[in-house]
């Protein structure tokens, strides 16, 4: 059965209020948009979370922790803390919503995975017998301003605008055509997960709704729902 719902979210650790501490309110709008998008996955029978990391599949009990980000009391899952940041944030978002009750699987994919392999993985996920809800975790360019984690790049904003428009208009061809070399240069961690999304949506009639687009810390963040 094809994917019945999908959500796209970024994965800054500051989404977790205990990590952001006194600055938590700065991302209130982003956090609210992410939670609303993830809530829409509750119509599925199984959630698959996709994010950048060493290639591996993790089961629902896999743990994620935020000790390295100053929040030792926050974790997800019941097992050892093995999830990479992208999937740990995805798990944390799920656990704040009704979708927390659903079975879930985590899939990590290398950030430099070739586009055709990303698309093929999306097709394989969509070939499940379950009603799949897909949670796609990925940041845009980390080079949007002089105060970004890496210095401003002249193509960063154009790249992010292209991604935002493709998500809004469900332009799968544009997502599939994102250049992995340019994405690497711009430090856009979401390129591979977004191309998994493109493959997974091929057999569906889901339409996109971009609900957040900004670069509050010089990193492009997008939130979108597909229903």
Short mmCIF file of C-alpha atoms in Angstrom, two decimals:
data_model
loop_
_atom_site.label_atom_id
_atom_site.label_comp_id
_atom_site.label_asym_id
_atom_site.label_seq_id
_atom_site.Cartn_x
_atom_site.Cartn_y
_atom_site.Cartn_z
CA UNK A 1 0.00 0.00 0.00
CA UNK A 2 1.40 3.42 -0.84
CA UNK A 3 2.33 6.03 1.75
CA UNK A 4 -0.88 7.52 3.21
CA UNK A 5 0.69 10.58 4.88
CA UNK A 6 4.07 12.23 5.08
CA UNK A 7 5.70 15.01 7.05
CA UNK A 8 8.95 16.89 6.49
CA UNK A 9 10.71 18.49 9.47
CA UNK A 10 14.19 19.82 10.26
CA UNK A 11 16.25 18.41 13.11
CA UNK A 12 17.97 21.18 15.09
CA UNK A 13 18.47 20.03 18.71
CA UNK A 14 17.01 23.38 19.80
CA UNK A 15 13.56 22.01 18.92
CA UNK A 16 13.74 20.27 22.30
CA UNK A 17 12.83 22.98 24.87
CA UNK A 18 15.21 21.56 27.49
CA UNK A 19 18.07 21.95 25.02
CA UNK A 20 17.08 25.48 24.00
CA UNK A 21 16.52 26.45 27.65
CA UNK A 22 15.94 30.23 27.84
CA UNK A 23 15.91 30.53 24.05
CA UNK A 24 13.13 27.95 23.60
CA UNK A 25 10.57 30.60 22.66
CA UNK A 26 12.67 31.63 19.65
CA UNK A 27 11.61 28.42 17.89
CA UNK A 28 8.00 28.29 19.12
CA UNK A 29 6.63 28.73 15.58
CA UNK A 30 8.91 26.06 14.12
CA UNK A 31 8.17 23.65 16.96
CA UNK A 32 4.41 24.15 16.57
CA UNK A 33 4.61 23.62 12.80
CA UNK A 34 6.61 20.40 13.27
CA UNK A 35 4.18 19.00 15.83
CA UNK A 36 1.18 19.78 13.62
CA UNK A 37 2.82 18.06 10.64
CA UNK A 38 3.77 14.99 12.69
CA UNK A 39 0.27 14.82 14.18
CA UNK A 40 -1.08 14.22 10.67
CA UNK A 41 0.78 10.87 10.58
CA UNK A 42 -1.66 9.45 13.14
CA UNK A 43 -3.86 8.26 10.24
CA UNK A 44 -1.19 5.69 9.29
CA UNK A 45 -0.71 2.19 10.67
CA UNK A 46 3.09 2.36 10.83
CA UNK A 47 5.53 5.29 10.86
CA UNK A 48 8.92 5.20 9.15
CA UNK A 49 11.35 7.93 10.19
CA UNK A 50 14.05 8.81 7.66
CA UNK A 51 17.13 10.87 8.46
CA UNK A 52 20.83 11.27 7.75
CA UNK A 53 23.26 8.96 9.54
CA UNK A 54 25.27 5.80 9.13
CA UNK A 55 23.05 3.46 7.10
CA UNK A 56 21.05 1.28 9.44
CA UNK A 57 17.51 0.29 10.36
CA UNK A 58 16.44 0.74 13.98
CA UNK A 59 13.37 -0.71 15.65
CA UNK A 60 10.88 1.27 17.74
CA UNK A 61 12.66 0.76 21.05
CA UNK A 62 15.92 2.30 19.81
CA UNK A 63 16.93 5.17 22.05
CA UNK A 64 18.11 8.69 21.47
CA UNK A 65 19.65 11.09 24.00
CA UNK A 66 20.49 14.77 24.19
CA UNK A 67 23.24 14.68 26.81
CA UNK A 68 25.68 16.21 24.32
CA UNK A 69 23.33 19.17 23.92
CA UNK A 70 22.96 19.90 27.61
CA UNK A 71 19.72 18.02 28.31
CA UNK A 72 20.67 14.78 30.09
CA UNK A 73 17.13 14.27 31.34
CA UNK A 74 15.59 14.05 27.87
CA UNK A 75 15.62 10.89 25.81
CA UNK A 76 13.46 8.90 23.41
CA UNK A 77 12.90 5.16 23.21
CA UNK A 78 13.52 2.50 25.83
CA UNK A 79 16.74 1.05 24.45
CA UNK A 80 20.36 2.22 24.34
CA UNK A 81 20.91 5.70 22.91
CA UNK A 82 21.99 4.71 19.39
CA UNK A 83 19.91 7.00 17.16
CA UNK A 84 21.70 9.75 15.22
CA UNK A 85 20.47 13.29 15.88
CA UNK A 86 18.10 13.41 12.89
CA UNK A 87 16.26 10.28 14.03
CA UNK A 88 16.37 11.18 17.72
CA UNK A 89 14.63 14.48 16.97
CA UNK A 90 12.12 12.60 14.80
CA UNK A 91 11.42 10.23 17.68
CA UNK A 92 11.06 13.12 20.11
CA UNK A 93 8.54 14.84 17.82
CA UNK A 94 6.54 11.63 17.45
CA UNK A 95 6.37 11.19 21.19
CA UNK A 96 4.72 14.59 21.60
CA UNK A 97 1.77 13.62 19.36
CA UNK A 98 -0.98 11.05 18.86
CA UNK A 99 1.30 9.30 16.39
CA UNK A 100 3.39 8.14 19.37
CA UNK A 101 1.09 5.14 19.78
CA UNK A 102 1.88 3.77 16.32
CA UNK A 103 4.52 1.15 15.55
CA UNK A 104 7.59 2.82 14.11
CA UNK A 105 10.84 2.04 12.32
CA UNK A 106 13.84 4.32 11.90
CA UNK A 107 15.96 4.32 8.73
CA UNK A 108 19.27 6.19 8.59
CA UNK A 109 20.76 7.00 5.21
CA UNK A 110 24.16 8.47 4.41
CA UNK A 111 23.96 12.17 3.54
CA UNK A 112 25.97 11.53 0.36
CA UNK A 113 23.85 8.60 -0.91
CA UNK A 114 23.36 8.78 -4.69
CA UNK A 115 19.97 10.22 -5.73
CA UNK A 116 18.83 7.09 -7.57
CA UNK A 117 19.48 4.96 -4.48
CA UNK A 118 17.52 7.42 -2.33
CA UNK A 119 14.58 7.27 -4.71
CA UNK A 120 14.74 3.48 -4.78
CA UNK A 121 14.64 3.34 -0.97
CA UNK A 122 11.53 5.51 -1.04
CA UNK A 123 9.87 3.14 -3.48
CA UNK A 124 10.74 0.18 -1.26
CA UNK A 125 9.21 1.88 1.78
CA UNK A 126 6.04 2.63 -0.18
CA UNK A 127 5.81 -1.04 -1.17
CA UNK A 128 4.89 -2.00 2.41
CA UNK A 129 1.70 -3.89 3.23
CA UNK A 130 0.98 -1.33 5.96
CA UNK A 131 -0.54 2.12 5.72
CA UNK A 132 2.76 3.98 6.01
CA UNK A 133 3.27 7.41 7.50
CA UNK A 134 6.66 8.82 6.49
CA UNK A 135 8.50 11.31 8.72
CA UNK A 136 11.36 12.85 6.75
CA UNK A 137 13.97 14.69 8.79
CA UNK A 138 16.36 17.09 7.11
CA UNK A 139 17.80 20.62 7.26
CA UNK A 140 18.37 22.91 4.34
CA UNK A 141 21.60 24.78 3.68
CA UNK A 142 23.72 25.65 6.72
CA UNK A 143 25.25 28.55 4.79
CA UNK A 144 22.40 31.06 4.65
CA UNK A 145 24.11 33.99 6.45
CA UNK A 146 27.43 35.25 7.80
CA UNK A 147 26.32 33.91 11.18
CA UNK A 148 25.62 30.41 9.86
CA UNK A 149 27.56 27.38 11.11
CA UNK A 150 29.58 27.77 7.89
CA UNK A 151 30.20 31.00 6.00
CA UNK A 152 27.53 32.42 3.68
CA UNK A 153 27.35 30.78 0.27
CA UNK A 154 25.85 32.71 -2.68
CA UNK A 155 23.78 29.72 -3.84
CA UNK A 156 22.40 28.75 -0.43
CA UNK A 157 19.19 30.77 -0.54
CA UNK A 158 18.45 29.74 -4.15
CA UNK A 159 18.90 26.09 -3.24
CA UNK A 160 16.59 26.37 -0.25
CA UNK A 161 13.96 28.27 -2.24
CA UNK A 162 14.03 25.49 -4.85
CA UNK A 163 13.44 22.87 -2.15
CA UNK A 164 10.65 24.88 -0.52
CA UNK A 165 8.82 25.32 -3.81
CA UNK A 166 9.20 21.62 -4.63
CA UNK A 167 7.73 20.65 -1.26
CA UNK A 168 4.85 23.10 -1.60
CA UNK A 169 3.96 21.97 -5.11
CA UNK A 170 4.88 18.28 -4.70
CA UNK A 171 7.37 18.56 -7.52
CA UNK A 172 8.99 15.16 -7.24
CA UNK A 173 11.15 15.68 -10.32
CA UNK A 174 12.79 18.74 -8.76
CA UNK A 175 13.45 16.86 -5.52
CA UNK A 176 14.96 13.93 -7.43
CA UNK A 177 17.20 16.31 -9.39
CA UNK A 178 18.80 18.00 -6.38
CA UNK A 179 22.56 17.96 -6.91
CA UNK A 180 24.31 15.94 -4.19
CA UNK A 181 27.61 17.77 -4.72
CA UNK A 182 25.97 21.17 -4.34
CA UNK A 183 24.00 19.96 -1.33
CA UNK A 184 27.25 18.79 0.27
CA UNK A 185 28.92 22.13 -0.46
CA UNK A 186 25.96 23.93 1.13
CA UNK A 187 25.86 21.43 4.01
CA UNK A 188 22.19 20.68 3.33
CA UNK A 189 21.64 17.50 5.36
CA UNK A 190 18.12 16.98 4.03
CA UNK A 191 18.97 16.28 0.40
CA UNK A 192 19.08 12.47 0.64
CA UNK A 193 15.98 12.14 2.90
CA UNK A 194 14.00 14.46 0.59
CA UNK A 195 14.88 12.25 -2.36
CA UNK A 196 13.66 9.22 -0.39
CA UNK A 197 10.41 11.14 0.03
CA UNK A 198 10.24 11.74 -3.72
CA UNK A 199 10.47 8.02 -4.39
CA UNK A 200 7.90 7.18 -1.75
CA UNK A 201 5.33 9.64 -3.07
CA UNK A 202 5.46 8.41 -6.68
CA UNK A 203 2.46 6.12 -6.36
CA UNK A 204 0.30 8.49 -4.36
CA UNK A 205 -2.01 11.43 -4.98
CA UNK A 206 -0.94 13.22 -1.79
CA UNK A 207 -0.63 16.98 -2.13
CA UNK A 208 1.95 19.11 -0.36
CA UNK A 209 1.47 21.96 2.10
CA UNK A 210 4.56 23.93 3.13
CA UNK A 211 3.77 25.36 6.56
CA UNK A 212 7.14 26.78 7.60
CA UNK A 213 10.14 28.18 5.74
CA UNK A 214 12.82 30.24 7.44
CA UNK A 215 16.51 30.33 8.34
CA UNK A 216 16.47 31.66 11.93
CA UNK A 217 20.07 30.68 12.69
CA UNK A 218 21.46 30.80 9.17
CA UNK A 219 20.22 27.25 8.47
CA UNK A 220 17.26 26.59 6.19
CA UNK A 221 14.35 24.91 7.95
CA UNK A 222 11.23 23.60 6.19
CA UNK A 223 8.09 21.95 7.49
CA UNK A 224 5.64 20.34 5.08
CA UNK A 225 2.73 17.92 5.23
CA UNK A 226 1.51 15.57 2.51
CA UNK A 227 -2.04 14.29 2.78
#
